[in-house]
Amino acid sequence: MTSPRTPRIRRGTRRTLIAVPAAFTALALTALPALATSTPAQIATSKANGVSYLRSLQAANGSYAGSGLSNEWAFSAFAAAGTAAVDVTPGGDTTKNARTVYRAHLANSSWPGTSPVVTDYERGIVNAYSAGIDPARVSASRNLIADTYAYWQNSEPGYWGASANFNGTVFALISLAGAKTQAGAQRVPQALLNASVATVRANQHDDGGWTFAKAEGDPVKLAGASDIDMTGAAMASLCVSGVPATDPAVLEAKAFLKSKLIRATGGFDSLYGVNSSSNGWAVSGLQACGINPQTGDFLTTAGKTPVDFLIAQQFNPAGGFKYQPTDTGPSAYSSIDALRAVVGGGFMAAPPTPATAGAPRWVATSGFTSGTATKLALTVDNGASLKVCSVAFTPTASTTTLGAILDVATISATPAGCVTSVTPGSGVITNINGTANSGGSTWKTSVDGATATAANRSSVISLGDTISLRYGS
């Protein structure tokens, strides 16, 4: 383990990678109680009215997804508020429940369009997971984890998608670290998260916050003003990946947010003006790190907190929230951001148990469909370098083998170069990409975060498995 980055060291001059305890990530998915100036009763009323408003946003066909600032983010707010997506129906028509309709939307071959970007898939992971859809097993052809792995940047390890659009890396951490398996285990390897944690650290501005744009290596950008919304998201990305709230990067971000508090209202002053969406992101970031936004540093001398500010923007009993205090009507997108924060949520939440009789908490496709093209997520870590890729192939049976996937990866992986060679052609794997078993150091494999075992070509691989190969003792 290396030492934590010292406060005020220029982030663009050094990346610090810290091994973090996986147990801490539970904080980022747990709703925190807000116990200060907004009372539990006030929060309960806000929650009930807010959920009612979000229900009203459902289209007649059951959909929440759309263009622009899509209402599909409602699934993360519903989950944080304890409402299962499968229980949300238009006019009581259970055949059009929000989860079923959203799953079909994600599984459609035309989604997310002809020019997708990494944040499309990250948004899908966050909201599918919150809706109770296993994001790696949406359908026989849709694996959102593998879709995201395709955007790993070999030339800039740790970044996801175009590095200039830094929020793609932030939401890669939020989505990949946050989307646990159905059993609640971390499905992606910690080494992968650590690589992007180092990237987030390297982009932290001198004032302690972040913006959506890349700043690493640019003293001018690092010295530029941060904003509260991406600071909240970046904080959450660190904490959901296992960085503790006592880490210097989190403490500096917390101090930055404190410096933006408005005494009279408890709101945060944003680069875009005081608004509910930015405030909601900041509050969710604090809560993802286990920091209560209603006490201590976030209770102003006027007795106001960020949660007070958000609740003050809500129309009651209609339940929607304004974008800005001067608005005369609610904003759907701001209402989602605000409600998620008011009820104590981070940026995503595990799906609650449905109230609908017989409805399972999770839905997932269980096996490959022969002849249907699909993808799997793969990492190869030799201890010195980490390779990340999405492996595209067409299965011929309901399961496949590790050897078959590695063979395909040599010719059909995105990004390329994840696997260049594998030996031998049968049995225990002894050499990958030129790194051979030696003494106590051998190749091991893990699927969906399970205990690693000796890598063997005959190991069974199923639909949606997230495969991790690691060399070491």
Tab-separated table of C-alpha atoms in Angstrom:
chain	number	residue	atom	x	y	z
A	1	MET	CA	0.000	0.000	0.000
A	2	THR	CA	1.341	3.418	-0.918
A	3	SER	CA	0.894	6.487	1.219
A	4	PRO	CA	-2.160	8.698	0.740
A	5	ARG	CA	-1.643	11.805	-1.341
A	6	THR	CA	-0.626	14.737	0.823
A	7	PRO	CA	-3.051	17.701	0.632
A	8	ARG	CA	-2.069	20.457	-1.781
A	9	ILE	CA	0.321	18.295	-3.832
A	10	ARG	CA	-0.268	19.076	-7.489
A	11	ARG	CA	-2.552	16.309	-8.736
A	12	GLY	CA	-1.264	16.548	-12.264
A	13	THR	CA	2.290	15.675	-11.236
A	14	ARG	CA	1.658	12.424	-9.423
A	15	ARG	CA	-0.941	9.680	-9.334
A	16	THR	CA	-1.391	7.960	-5.999
A	17	LEU	CA	-3.001	4.546	-6.017
A	18	ILE	CA	-4.248	3.269	-2.669
A	19	ALA	CA	-5.563	-0.189	-1.957
A	20	VAL	CA	-8.911	0.248	-0.247
A	21	PRO	CA	-11.088	-2.062	1.849
A	22	ALA	CA	-14.014	-3.468	-0.107
A	23	ALA	CA	-16.214	-3.418	2.995
A	24	PHE	CA	-16.256	0.373	2.964
A	25	THR	CA	-18.092	0.440	-0.359
A	26	ALA	CA	-21.327	-0.554	1.384
A	27	LEU	CA	-21.567	3.015	2.678
A	28	ALA	CA	-21.992	4.347	-0.823
A	29	LEU	CA	-25.119	2.253	-1.387
A	30	THR	CA	-26.709	2.831	2.001
A	31	ALA	CA	-29.232	5.588	2.605
A	32	LEU	CA	-28.207	7.779	5.515
A	33	PRO	CA	-30.677	9.188	8.023
A	34	ALA	CA	-30.960	12.965	7.965
A	35	LEU	CA	-31.450	14.087	11.535
A	36	ALA	CA	-30.895	17.835	11.826
A	37	THR	CA	-33.095	20.780	10.858
A	38	SER	CA	-35.289	18.877	8.407
A	39	THR	CA	-37.129	16.504	10.715
A	40	PRO	CA	-37.807	12.837	9.934
A	41	ALA	CA	-41.464	13.746	9.480
A	42	GLN	CA	-40.622	16.479	6.965
A	43	ILE	CA	-38.346	14.132	5.055
A	44	ALA	CA	-41.004	11.413	5.054
A	45	THR	CA	-43.544	13.872	3.617
A	46	SER	CA	-41.051	15.039	0.991
A	47	LYS	CA	-40.327	11.424	0.105
A	48	ALA	CA	-43.984	10.442	-0.227
A	49	ASN	CA	-44.849	13.464	-2.352
A	50	GLY	CA	-41.670	13.136	-4.415
A	51	VAL	CA	-42.304	9.477	-5.193
A	52	SER	CA	-45.859	10.344	-6.194
A	53	TYR	CA	-44.540	13.000	-8.581
A	54	LEU	CA	-42.012	10.611	-10.127
A	55	ARG	CA	-44.783	8.074	-10.642
A	56	SER	CA	-46.668	10.728	-12.601
A	57	LEU	CA	-43.761	10.986	-15.058
A	58	GLN	CA	-44.329	7.441	-16.330
A	59	ALA	CA	-45.562	7.325	-19.911
A	60	ALA	CA	-48.724	5.452	-20.818
A	61	ASN	CA	-46.607	2.629	-22.252
A	62	GLY	CA	-44.768	2.280	-18.933
A	63	SER	CA	-41.569	3.991	-20.074
A	64	TYR	CA	-39.291	6.457	-18.304
A	65	ALA	CA	-36.495	6.450	-20.883
A	66	GLY	CA	-36.218	9.205	-23.457
A	67	SER	CA	-33.879	11.653	-25.130
A	68	GLY	CA	-31.975	14.481	-23.458
A	69	LEU	CA	-32.000	14.460	-19.648
A	70	SER	CA	-33.838	11.166	-19.582
A	71	ASN	CA	-36.305	10.397	-16.805
A	72	GLU	CA	-34.803	6.899	-16.505
A	73	TRP	CA	-32.670	8.352	-13.693
A	74	ALA	CA	-35.904	8.031	-11.704
A	75	PHE	CA	-34.999	4.392	-11.020
A	76	SER	CA	-32.057	5.429	-8.841
A	77	ALA	CA	-34.336	7.795	-6.899
A	78	PHE	CA	-37.111	5.203	-6.567
A	79	ALA	CA	-34.654	2.655	-5.169
A	80	ALA	CA	-33.209	5.132	-2.681
A	81	ALA	CA	-36.759	5.941	-1.582
A	82	GLY	CA	-37.636	2.262	-1.131
A	83	THR	CA	-39.926	1.929	-4.156
A	84	ALA	CA	-39.325	-1.030	-6.465
A	85	ALA	CA	-39.473	-0.218	-10.179
A	86	VAL	CA	-41.628	-3.280	-10.827
A	87	ASP	CA	-44.267	-1.741	-8.539
A	88	VAL	CA	-44.503	1.389	-10.710
A	89	THR	CA	-47.243	0.904	-13.281
A	90	PRO	CA	-49.370	3.158	-15.508
A	91	GLY	CA	-52.918	2.961	-14.243
A	92	GLY	CA	-52.227	-0.298	-12.443
A	93	ASP	CA	-51.342	-2.198	-15.638
A	94	THR	CA	-48.680	-4.609	-14.331
A	95	THR	CA	-47.805	-5.759	-17.855
A	96	LYS	CA	-46.364	-2.285	-18.390
A	97	ASN	CA	-44.477	-2.035	-15.111
A	98	ALA	CA	-41.460	0.255	-15.285
A	99	ARG	CA	-38.872	-2.484	-14.829
A	100	THR	CA	-40.160	-4.730	-17.611
A	101	VAL	CA	-40.451	-1.838	-20.032
A	102	TYR	CA	-37.000	-0.470	-19.176
A	103	ARG	CA	-35.396	-3.887	-19.549
A	104	ALA	CA	-36.897	-4.231	-23.031
A	105	HIS	CA	-35.640	-0.733	-23.854
A	106	LEU	CA	-32.062	-1.603	-22.869
A	107	ALA	CA	-32.179	-4.962	-24.665
A	108	ASN	CA	-33.276	-3.431	-27.965
A	109	SER	CA	-30.498	-3.687	-30.543
A	110	SER	CA	-31.090	-0.073	-31.591
A	111	TRP	CA	-30.223	1.230	-28.102
A	112	PRO	CA	-28.374	3.505	-27.370
A	113	GLY	CA	-28.215	4.772	-30.945
A	114	THR	CA	-25.677	4.939	-33.739
A	115	SER	CA	-23.038	6.990	-31.903
A	116	PRO	CA	-22.967	5.718	-28.321
A	117	VAL	CA	-20.633	7.065	-25.667
A	118	VAL	CA	-19.500	5.420	-22.459
A	119	THR	CA	-21.902	7.412	-20.292
A	120	ASP	CA	-24.846	5.823	-22.135
A	121	TYR	CA	-23.844	2.429	-20.770
A	122	GLU	CA	-22.927	3.784	-17.342
A	123	ARG	CA	-26.354	5.401	-17.078
A	124	GLY	CA	-27.832	2.068	-18.076
A	125	ILE	CA	-25.894	0.231	-15.353
A	126	VAL	CA	-26.898	2.676	-12.612
A	127	ASN	CA	-30.569	2.568	-13.457
A	128	ALA	CA	-30.847	-1.098	-14.407
A	129	TYR	CA	-29.221	-2.090	-11.132
A	130	SER	CA	-31.462	0.253	-9.162
A	131	ALA	CA	-34.494	-1.183	-10.976
A	132	GLY	CA	-33.552	-4.763	-10.098
A	133	ILE	CA	-32.201	-5.729	-13.528
A	134	ASP	CA	-28.819	-7.491	-13.417
A	135	PRO	CA	-26.831	-5.132	-15.680
A	136	ALA	CA	-24.606	-7.945	-16.962
A	137	ARG	CA	-27.608	-10.099	-17.865
A	138	VAL	CA	-30.211	-7.718	-19.305
A	139	SER	CA	-30.799	-10.139	-22.170
A	140	ALA	CA	-28.975	-12.827	-24.134
A	141	SER	CA	-27.318	-10.075	-26.166
A	142	ARG	CA	-27.054	-7.160	-23.706
A	143	ASN	CA	-24.314	-7.020	-21.079
A	144	LEU	CA	-23.901	-3.442	-19.854
A	145	ILE	CA	-20.745	-4.259	-17.877
A	146	ALA	CA	-19.075	-5.605	-21.012
A	147	ASP	CA	-20.390	-2.671	-23.043
A	148	THR	CA	-18.644	-0.327	-20.622
A	149	TYR	CA	-15.379	-2.312	-20.571
A	150	ALA	CA	-15.034	-1.584	-24.309
A	151	TYR	CA	-14.357	2.077	-23.466
A	152	TRP	CA	-11.237	1.470	-21.346
A	153	GLN	CA	-8.430	3.664	-22.671
A	154	ASN	CA	-5.257	1.678	-23.322
A	155	SER	CA	-3.341	4.868	-24.074
A	156	GLU	CA	-4.525	6.488	-20.820
A	157	PRO	CA	-5.115	3.665	-18.336
A	158	GLY	CA	-7.696	4.593	-15.729
A	159	TYR	CA	-9.821	6.694	-18.087
A	160	TRP	CA	-13.070	5.493	-19.645
A	161	GLY	CA	-14.180	6.978	-22.939
A	162	ALA	CA	-12.683	10.216	-24.226
A	163	SER	CA	-10.496	11.481	-21.381
A	164	ALA	CA	-11.472	15.088	-22.097
A	165	ASN	CA	-14.950	14.169	-20.880
A	166	PHE	CA	-13.801	13.290	-17.361
A	167	ASN	CA	-17.288	12.528	-16.080
A	168	GLY	CA	-17.172	9.302	-18.111
A	169	THR	CA	-14.447	8.076	-15.782
A	170	VAL	CA	-16.278	9.248	-12.664
A	171	PHE	CA	-19.447	7.404	-13.621
A	172	ALA	CA	-17.480	4.320	-14.647
A	173	LEU	CA	-16.435	4.007	-11.010
A	174	ILE	CA	-19.900	4.802	-9.680
A	175	SER	CA	-21.528	2.224	-11.946
A	176	LEU	CA	-18.950	-0.580	-11.968
A	177	ALA	CA	-18.198	-0.419	-8.242
A	178	GLY	CA	-21.814	0.167	-7.313
A	179	ALA	CA	-23.364	-2.614	-9.390
A	180	LYS	CA	-22.843	-5.544	-7.051
A	181	THR	CA	-23.845	-9.072	-7.955
A	182	GLN	CA	-27.324	-10.237	-7.001
A	183	ALA	CA	-25.737	-11.726	-3.880
A	184	GLY	CA	-24.191	-8.365	-2.978
A	185	ALA	CA	-20.559	-9.108	-3.919
A	186	GLN	CA	-18.223	-6.753	-5.764
A	187	ARG	CA	-18.178	-8.117	-9.293
A	188	VAL	CA	-15.247	-6.174	-10.778
A	189	PRO	CA	-11.650	-6.565	-9.527
A	190	GLN	CA	-10.328	-4.012	-7.060
A	191	ALA	CA	-7.260	-3.456	-9.246
A	192	LEU	CA	-9.544	-2.089	-11.949
A	193	LEU	CA	-11.220	0.314	-9.530
A	194	ASN	CA	-7.871	1.378	-8.072
A	195	ALA	CA	-6.586	2.364	-11.517
A	196	SER	CA	-9.493	4.752	-12.024
A	197	VAL	CA	-9.375	5.982	-8.422
A	198	ALA	CA	-5.853	7.170	-9.225
A	199	THR	CA	-7.236	8.976	-12.258
A	200	VAL	CA	-9.901	10.736	-10.212
A	201	ARG	CA	-7.241	11.818	-7.720
A	202	ALA	CA	-5.109	13.183	-10.539
A	203	ASN	CA	-7.979	15.386	-11.711
A	204	GLN	CA	-8.801	16.972	-8.344
A	205	HIS	CA	-8.467	20.749	-8.583
A	206	ASP	CA	-6.400	22.847	-6.222
A	207	ASP	CA	-9.582	24.072	-4.526
A	208	GLY	CA	-10.474	20.471	-3.611
A	209	GLY	CA	-13.232	19.889	-6.154
A	210	TRP	CA	-13.709	18.702	-9.729
A	211	THR	CA	-15.477	19.636	-12.966
A	212	PHE	CA	-16.687	17.447	-15.837
A	213	ALA	CA	-13.521	18.141	-17.852
A	214	LYS	CA	-10.088	16.551	-17.640
A	215	ALA	CA	-7.588	18.606	-15.645
A	216	GLU	CA	-4.757	16.135	-15.061
A	217	GLY	CA	-1.369	17.502	-16.110
A	218	ASP	CA	-2.678	21.010	-16.815
A	219	PRO	CA	-1.728	23.503	-14.071
A	220	VAL	CA	-4.159	26.100	-15.415
A	221	LYS	CA	-7.127	23.733	-15.325
A	222	LEU	CA	-6.126	22.361	-11.941
A	223	ALA	CA	-6.085	25.917	-10.625
A	224	GLY	CA	-9.519	26.614	-12.127
A	225	ALA	CA	-12.764	26.779	-10.184
A	226	SER	CA	-14.531	23.514	-9.421
A	227	ASP	CA	-18.254	22.948	-9.331
A	228	ILE	CA	-20.370	21.309	-6.699
A	229	ASP	CA	-22.158	18.741	-8.848
A	230	MET	CA	-19.080	16.993	-10.261
A	231	THR	CA	-17.431	17.326	-6.857
A	232	GLY	CA	-20.308	15.336	-5.396
A	233	ALA	CA	-20.080	12.745	-8.172
A	234	ALA	CA	-16.293	12.431	-7.886
A	235	MET	CA	-16.529	12.029	-4.107
A	236	ALA	CA	-19.067	9.262	-4.609
A	237	SER	CA	-16.868	7.560	-7.197
A	238	LEU	CA	-14.009	7.420	-4.698
A	239	CYS	CA	-16.070	6.207	-1.768
A	240	VAL	CA	-18.083	3.594	-3.666
A	241	SER	CA	-14.703	2.232	-4.807
A	242	GLY	CA	-13.520	1.814	-1.242
A	243	VAL	CA	-11.779	5.104	-0.438
A	244	PRO	CA	-12.607	6.050	3.184
A	245	ALA	CA	-14.126	9.384	4.179
A	246	THR	CA	-10.924	10.146	6.111
A	247	ASP	CA	-8.848	10.119	2.917
A	248	PRO	CA	-7.253	13.519	2.112
A	249	ALA	CA	-8.980	13.704	-1.285
A	250	VAL	CA	-12.403	13.246	0.312
A	251	LEU	CA	-11.615	15.679	3.122
A	252	GLU	CA	-10.545	18.342	0.612
A	253	ALA	CA	-13.723	17.792	-1.401
A	254	LYS	CA	-15.781	18.084	1.769
A	255	ALA	CA	-14.016	21.361	2.615
A	256	PHE	CA	-14.687	22.653	-0.894
A	257	LEU	CA	-18.395	21.945	-0.570
A	258	LYS	CA	-18.482	23.550	2.864
A	259	SER	CA	-16.949	26.697	1.358
A	260	LYS	CA	-19.859	26.909	-1.094
A	261	LEU	CA	-22.620	26.796	1.520
A	262	ILE	CA	-25.037	29.718	1.522
A	263	ARG	CA	-25.763	30.696	5.115
A	264	ALA	CA	-29.349	31.852	4.700
A	265	THR	CA	-30.699	28.847	2.764
A	266	GLY	CA	-28.281	25.950	3.304
A	267	GLY	CA	-27.899	25.567	-0.464
A	268	PHE	CA	-24.612	25.295	-2.327
A	269	ASP	CA	-23.495	28.032	-4.696
A	270	SER	CA	-22.963	26.440	-8.120
A	271	LEU	CA	-21.142	27.701	-11.205
A	272	TYR	CA	-24.542	27.470	-12.903
A	273	GLY	CA	-26.360	29.367	-10.175
A	274	VAL	CA	-28.048	27.917	-7.123
A	275	ASN	CA	-30.138	24.968	-8.288
A	276	SER	CA	-31.652	21.710	-7.077
A	277	SER	CA	-29.828	19.377	-9.465
A	278	SER	CA	-26.333	20.534	-8.528
A	279	ASN	CA	-27.285	20.605	-4.852
A	280	GLY	CA	-28.726	17.104	-5.140
A	281	TRP	CA	-25.481	15.781	-6.628
A	282	ALA	CA	-23.430	17.417	-3.879
A	283	VAL	CA	-25.635	15.942	-1.151
A	284	SER	CA	-25.568	12.491	-2.767
A	285	GLY	CA	-21.778	12.689	-2.918
A	286	LEU	CA	-21.563	13.466	0.783
A	287	GLN	CA	-23.959	10.648	1.615
A	288	ALA	CA	-22.055	8.181	-0.583
A	289	CYS	CA	-19.064	8.884	1.664
A	290	GLY	CA	-21.043	8.435	4.863
A	291	ILE	CA	-21.068	12.176	5.592
A	292	ASN	CA	-24.335	13.497	7.019
A	293	PRO	CA	-25.330	16.703	5.160
A	294	GLN	CA	-27.483	17.917	8.054
A	295	THR	CA	-24.933	18.163	10.830
A	296	GLY	CA	-21.550	19.640	11.661
A	297	ASP	CA	-19.922	21.400	8.724
A	298	PHE	CA	-23.175	21.478	6.750
A	299	LEU	CA	-25.397	23.148	9.328
A	300	THR	CA	-25.070	26.894	8.775
A	301	THR	CA	-25.093	29.511	11.527
A	302	ALA	CA	-28.614	30.354	10.359
A	303	GLY	CA	-29.664	26.795	11.179
A	304	LYS	CA	-30.006	25.688	7.554
A	305	THR	CA	-28.695	22.619	5.732
A	306	PRO	CA	-28.512	21.483	2.088
A	307	VAL	CA	-31.470	19.178	2.735
A	308	ASP	CA	-33.470	22.174	4.000
A	309	PHE	CA	-32.669	23.947	0.743
A	310	LEU	CA	-33.858	21.030	-1.370
A	311	ILE	CA	-37.100	20.552	0.530
A	312	ALA	CA	-37.764	24.297	0.188
A	313	GLN	CA	-37.750	23.858	-3.609
A	314	GLN	CA	-40.496	21.217	-3.544
A	315	PHE	CA	-44.096	21.850	-4.549
A	316	ASN	CA	-46.431	20.200	-2.075
A	317	PRO	CA	-48.478	18.129	-2.220
A	318	ALA	CA	-47.686	17.807	-5.963
A	319	GLY	CA	-44.151	16.660	-5.066
A	320	GLY	CA	-42.014	18.038	-7.895
A	321	PHE	CA	-38.944	20.205	-7.276
A	322	LYS	CA	-37.934	23.467	-8.920
A	323	TYR	CA	-34.641	23.662	-10.788
A	324	GLN	CA	-33.958	27.177	-9.440
A	325	PRO	CA	-35.665	28.975	-6.557
A	326	THR	CA	-37.240	31.520	-8.923
A	327	ASP	CA	-38.925	28.885	-11.100
A	328	THR	CA	-42.716	28.628	-11.028
A	329	GLY	CA	-42.989	24.975	-12.006
A	330	PRO	CA	-41.199	21.676	-11.346
A	331	SER	CA	-38.353	20.144	-13.337
A	332	ALA	CA	-38.502	16.378	-13.820
A	333	TYR	CA	-34.716	15.973	-13.898
A	334	SER	CA	-34.176	18.203	-10.856
A	335	SER	CA	-36.928	16.372	-8.999
A	336	ILE	CA	-35.084	13.087	-9.509
A	337	ASP	CA	-31.768	14.522	-8.301
A	338	ALA	CA	-33.367	16.270	-5.331
A	339	LEU	CA	-35.509	13.365	-4.147
A	340	ARG	CA	-32.611	10.913	-4.315
A	341	ALA	CA	-30.623	13.257	-2.074
A	342	VAL	CA	-33.430	14.121	0.357
A	343	VAL	CA	-34.132	10.461	1.139
A	344	GLY	CA	-30.459	9.842	1.927
A	345	GLY	CA	-29.256	8.214	-1.291
A	346	GLY	CA	-25.968	8.248	-3.137
A	347	PHE	CA	-26.026	7.981	-6.938
A	348	MET	CA	-27.400	4.445	-7.100
A	349	ALA	CA	-29.051	2.035	-4.724
A	350	ALA	CA	-29.718	-1.674	-4.469
A	351	PRO	CA	-33.290	-2.502	-5.511
A	352	PRO	CA	-35.837	-2.817	-2.688
A	353	THR	CA	-38.035	-5.869	-2.271
A	354	PRO	CA	-41.126	-5.481	-4.486
A	355	ALA	CA	-44.598	-5.153	-3.016
A	356	THR	CA	-46.137	-6.781	-6.085
A	357	ALA	CA	-47.074	-10.371	-5.229
A	358	GLY	CA	-44.750	-12.873	-6.878
A	359	ALA	CA	-42.420	-10.240	-8.363
A	360	PRO	CA	-38.749	-11.131	-7.830
A	361	ARG	CA	-36.286	-8.580	-6.520
A	362	TRP	CA	-34.010	-9.300	-9.508
A	363	VAL	CA	-34.557	-10.251	-13.125
A	364	ALA	CA	-31.781	-11.645	-15.326
A	365	THR	CA	-31.284	-13.841	-18.372
A	366	SER	CA	-29.753	-17.113	-17.214
A	367	GLY	CA	-27.929	-18.583	-20.202
A	368	PHE	CA	-26.437	-17.904	-23.621
A	369	THR	CA	-28.717	-18.329	-26.607
A	370	SER	CA	-26.998	-20.330	-29.314
A	371	GLY	CA	-26.425	-18.159	-32.371
A	372	THR	CA	-27.119	-14.856	-30.549
A	373	ALA	CA	-24.087	-12.550	-30.477
A	374	THR	CA	-23.116	-11.295	-27.030
A	375	LYS	CA	-20.210	-9.895	-24.992
A	376	LEU	CA	-18.311	-10.653	-21.796
A	377	ALA	CA	-16.201	-8.377	-19.592
A	378	LEU	CA	-12.570	-9.460	-19.095
A	379	THR	CA	-9.553	-8.172	-17.171
A	380	VAL	CA	-6.034	-9.608	-17.333
A	381	ASP	CA	-3.668	-8.463	-14.587
A	382	ASN	CA	-0.077	-9.711	-14.599
A	383	GLY	CA	0.849	-7.605	-11.577
A	384	ALA	CA	2.669	-5.012	-13.668
A	385	SER	CA	-0.016	-3.985	-16.137
A	386	LEU	CA	-3.795	-4.294	-16.307
A	387	LYS	CA	-5.586	-5.172	-19.529
A	388	VAL	CA	-9.314	-4.498	-19.833
A	389	CYS	CA	-11.613	-5.468	-22.675
A	390	SER	CA	-15.033	-6.498	-23.901
A	391	VAL	CA	-14.993	-9.838	-25.722
A	392	ALA	CA	-17.559	-10.224	-28.497
A	393	PHE	CA	-18.539	-13.709	-29.650
A	394	THR	CA	-21.444	-15.860	-30.763
A	395	PRO	CA	-22.069	-18.833	-28.443
A	396	THR	CA	-23.075	-22.260	-29.675
A	397	ALA	CA	-24.467	-23.537	-26.365
A	398	SER	CA	-25.962	-22.233	-23.119
A	399	THR	CA	-22.481	-22.059	-21.540
A	400	THR	CA	-18.907	-21.783	-22.806
A	401	THR	CA	-15.407	-22.232	-21.365
A	402	LEU	CA	-12.662	-19.915	-20.191
A	403	GLY	CA	-10.351	-21.275	-22.875
A	404	ALA	CA	-12.854	-20.507	-25.617
A	405	ILE	CA	-13.294	-16.942	-24.381
A	406	LEU	CA	-9.537	-16.323	-24.189
A	407	ASP	CA	-9.057	-17.698	-27.688
A	408	VAL	CA	-11.758	-15.364	-29.007
A	409	ALA	CA	-10.226	-12.457	-27.088
A	410	THR	CA	-7.016	-12.741	-29.105
A	411	ILE	CA	-8.930	-11.748	-32.244
A	412	SER	CA	-12.164	-10.060	-31.109
A	413	ALA	CA	-11.681	-7.808	-28.097
A	414	THR	CA	-12.303	-4.096	-27.606
A	415	PRO	CA	-9.925	-2.475	-26.914
A	416	ALA	CA	-7.536	-4.823	-28.709
A	417	GLY	CA	-4.497	-6.368	-27.054
A	418	CYS	CA	-6.219	-7.667	-23.944
A	419	VAL	CA	-5.084	-11.214	-24.749
A	420	THR	CA	-2.281	-11.904	-27.209
A	421	SER	CA	-1.379	-15.479	-26.329
A	422	VAL	CA	-2.539	-18.324	-24.081
A	423	THR	CA	-0.842	-21.655	-23.407
A	424	PRO	CA	-1.270	-24.542	-23.283
A	425	GLY	CA	-4.188	-25.562	-25.501
A	426	SER	CA	-5.860	-27.609	-22.778
A	427	GLY	CA	-6.000	-27.963	-18.998
A	428	VAL	CA	-4.410	-25.539	-16.534
A	429	ILE	CA	-3.327	-22.261	-18.097
A	430	THR	CA	0.370	-21.635	-17.477
A	431	ASN	CA	1.146	-18.614	-19.644
A	432	ILE	CA	-0.877	-15.564	-20.704
A	433	ASN	CA	0.555	-12.763	-22.807
A	434	GLY	CA	4.072	-14.077	-22.249
A	435	THR	CA	3.868	-14.197	-18.442
A	436	ALA	CA	4.442	-17.785	-17.309
A	437	ASN	CA	3.698	-19.534	-14.043
A	438	SER	CA	6.822	-19.530	-11.902
A	439	GLY	CA	7.210	-20.955	-8.417
A	440	GLY	CA	4.369	-19.713	-6.232
A	441	SER	CA	3.180	-17.189	-8.812
A	442	THR	CA	0.490	-18.587	-11.083
A	443	TRP	CA	-2.486	-17.490	-13.137
A	444	LYS	CA	-5.796	-17.546	-11.297
A	445	THR	CA	-9.310	-16.724	-12.396
A	446	SER	CA	-12.325	-15.280	-10.633
A	447	VAL	CA	-15.869	-14.833	-11.923
A	448	ASP	CA	-18.135	-12.114	-10.523
A	449	GLY	CA	-15.769	-11.503	-7.616
A	450	ALA	CA	-15.762	-15.103	-6.371
A	451	THR	CA	-12.676	-16.642	-4.745
A	452	ALA	CA	-9.896	-17.008	-7.317
A	453	THR	CA	-8.877	-20.500	-8.394
A	454	ALA	CA	-6.252	-21.897	-10.761
A	455	ALA	CA	-7.001	-20.734	-14.297
A	456	ASN	CA	-8.172	-23.695	-16.332
A	457	ARG	CA	-9.318	-23.672	-19.926
A	458	SER	CA	-12.215	-25.993	-19.068
A	459	SER	CA	-13.716	-23.672	-16.433
A	460	VAL	CA	-17.390	-23.041	-17.258
A	461	ILE	CA	-18.328	-19.486	-18.196
A	462	SER	CA	-21.959	-18.401	-18.236
A	463	LEU	CA	-23.896	-15.477	-19.644
A	464	GLY	CA	-22.948	-12.186	-18.009
A	465	ASP	CA	-19.950	-13.495	-16.090
A	466	THR	CA	-17.369	-10.804	-15.328
A	467	ILE	CA	-14.033	-12.579	-15.744
A	468	SER	CA	-10.872	-11.582	-13.891
A	469	LEU	CA	-7.495	-13.222	-14.562
A	470	ARG	CA	-4.710	-12.372	-12.132
A	471	TYR	CA	-1.087	-13.467	-11.903
A	472	GLY	CA	0.451	-13.820	-8.455
A	473	SER	CA	0.774	-15.939	-5.352
